[in-house]
């Protein structure tokens, strides 16, 4: 039972990392736009530096999530992961019963 629950937890962690990575990417784009806009309107202002700081924070978070997702990835083998018994037909008898 343990391998099945470990696999489910692995898939959940992978899905959660993919979702949070897309959130961090969107936040990074938002703060990049905000920093650019504020830098254009009021260069050197406190709002610009806060935007740049938040951009840096979300960049680091995105890099961390991407690195974690890369480390979590299972190397692909050529075969599907199937641990059940093979589906072969049982051996049939060739001679008539005595």
Short mmCIF file of C-alpha atoms in Angstrom, two decimals:
data_model
loop_
_atom_site.label_atom_id
_atom_site.label_comp_id
_atom_site.label_asym_id
_atom_site.label_seq_id
_atom_site.Cartn_x
_atom_site.Cartn_y
_atom_site.Cartn_z
CA UNK A 1 0.00 0.00 0.00
CA UNK A 2 2.86 2.40 0.69
CA UNK A 3 4.15 2.64 -2.90
CA UNK A 4 0.67 3.62 -4.16
CA UNK A 5 0.24 6.40 -1.61
CA UNK A 6 3.78 7.63 -2.26
CA UNK A 7 3.00 7.82 -5.99
CA UNK A 8 -0.20 9.78 -5.30
CA UNK A 9 1.68 12.20 -3.05
CA UNK A 10 4.35 12.57 -5.72
CA UNK A 11 1.74 13.42 -8.36
CA UNK A 12 0.05 15.92 -6.04
CA UNK A 13 3.37 17.62 -5.28
CA UNK A 14 4.19 17.82 -8.97
CA UNK A 15 0.79 19.28 -9.84
CA UNK A 16 1.03 21.82 -7.01
CA UNK A 17 4.51 22.89 -8.11
CA UNK A 18 3.30 23.38 -11.68
CA UNK A 19 0.40 25.53 -10.49
CA UNK A 20 2.50 27.67 -8.17
CA UNK A 21 5.13 28.07 -10.88
CA UNK A 22 2.54 29.57 -13.23
CA UNK A 23 1.35 31.85 -10.41
CA UNK A 24 4.90 33.04 -9.76
CA UNK A 25 5.43 33.66 -13.48
CA UNK A 26 2.26 35.76 -13.66
CA UNK A 27 3.26 37.71 -10.54
CA UNK A 28 6.72 38.26 -11.96
CA UNK A 29 5.23 39.65 -15.20
CA UNK A 30 2.90 41.90 -13.20
CA UNK A 31 5.70 43.33 -11.07
CA UNK A 32 7.98 43.75 -14.08
CA UNK A 33 5.29 45.82 -15.74
CA UNK A 34 4.71 47.76 -12.55
CA UNK A 35 8.42 48.45 -12.09
CA UNK A 36 8.76 49.58 -15.70
CA UNK A 37 5.70 51.84 -15.50
CA UNK A 38 6.71 53.35 -12.16
CA UNK A 39 10.29 53.76 -13.36
CA UNK A 40 8.99 55.65 -16.39
CA UNK A 41 6.65 57.87 -14.36
CA UNK A 42 8.81 58.52 -11.29
CA UNK A 43 12.35 57.18 -11.62
CA UNK A 44 14.05 56.51 -8.30
CA UNK A 45 10.85 56.74 -6.27
CA UNK A 46 9.98 54.48 -3.37
CA UNK A 47 7.19 52.83 -5.39
CA UNK A 48 9.65 51.91 -8.12
CA UNK A 49 12.05 50.29 -5.64
CA UNK A 50 9.22 48.36 -3.98
CA UNK A 51 8.15 47.08 -7.40
CA UNK A 52 11.74 46.09 -8.20
CA UNK A 53 12.05 44.34 -4.83
CA UNK A 54 8.83 42.37 -5.37
CA UNK A 55 9.98 41.51 -8.88
CA UNK A 56 13.20 40.11 -7.43
CA UNK A 57 11.28 38.14 -4.77
CA UNK A 58 8.98 36.52 -7.33
CA UNK A 59 11.90 35.82 -9.65
CA UNK A 60 13.67 33.92 -6.86
CA UNK A 61 10.45 32.06 -6.00
CA UNK A 62 9.93 31.10 -9.65
CA UNK A 63 13.50 29.85 -9.93
CA UNK A 64 13.13 27.84 -6.72
CA UNK A 65 9.86 26.25 -7.86
CA UNK A 66 11.33 25.42 -11.28
CA UNK A 67 14.40 23.87 -9.71
CA UNK A 68 12.28 21.82 -7.30
CA UNK A 69 10.09 20.61 -10.15
CA UNK A 70 13.16 19.61 -12.15
CA UNK A 71 14.58 17.66 -9.19
CA UNK A 72 11.20 16.00 -8.60
CA UNK A 73 10.90 14.75 -12.17
CA UNK A 74 11.28 11.02 -12.61
CA UNK A 75 13.58 9.99 -15.44
CA UNK A 76 11.55 8.51 -18.25
CA UNK A 77 12.12 4.89 -19.10
CA UNK A 78 11.04 3.27 -22.30
CA UNK A 79 8.38 1.17 -20.60
CA UNK A 80 5.19 2.05 -18.77
CA UNK A 81 5.25 1.56 -15.02
CA UNK A 82 3.07 -1.52 -14.63
CA UNK A 83 3.74 -3.84 -11.76
CA UNK A 84 0.89 -6.31 -12.13
CA UNK A 85 1.27 -9.83 -13.45
CA UNK A 86 1.57 -10.11 -17.24
CA UNK A 87 -1.64 -10.75 -19.15
CA UNK A 88 -0.66 -13.97 -20.87
CA UNK A 89 -3.10 -16.74 -21.66
CA UNK A 90 -2.67 -19.78 -19.42
CA UNK A 91 -0.90 -22.75 -20.97
CA UNK A 92 -3.38 -25.11 -22.64
CA UNK A 93 -3.05 -28.85 -22.76
CA UNK A 94 -2.42 -30.36 -26.18
CA UNK A 95 -3.44 -33.94 -25.42
CA UNK A 96 -6.76 -35.41 -24.44
CA UNK A 97 -7.38 -36.28 -20.80
CA UNK A 98 -6.94 -39.95 -19.92
#
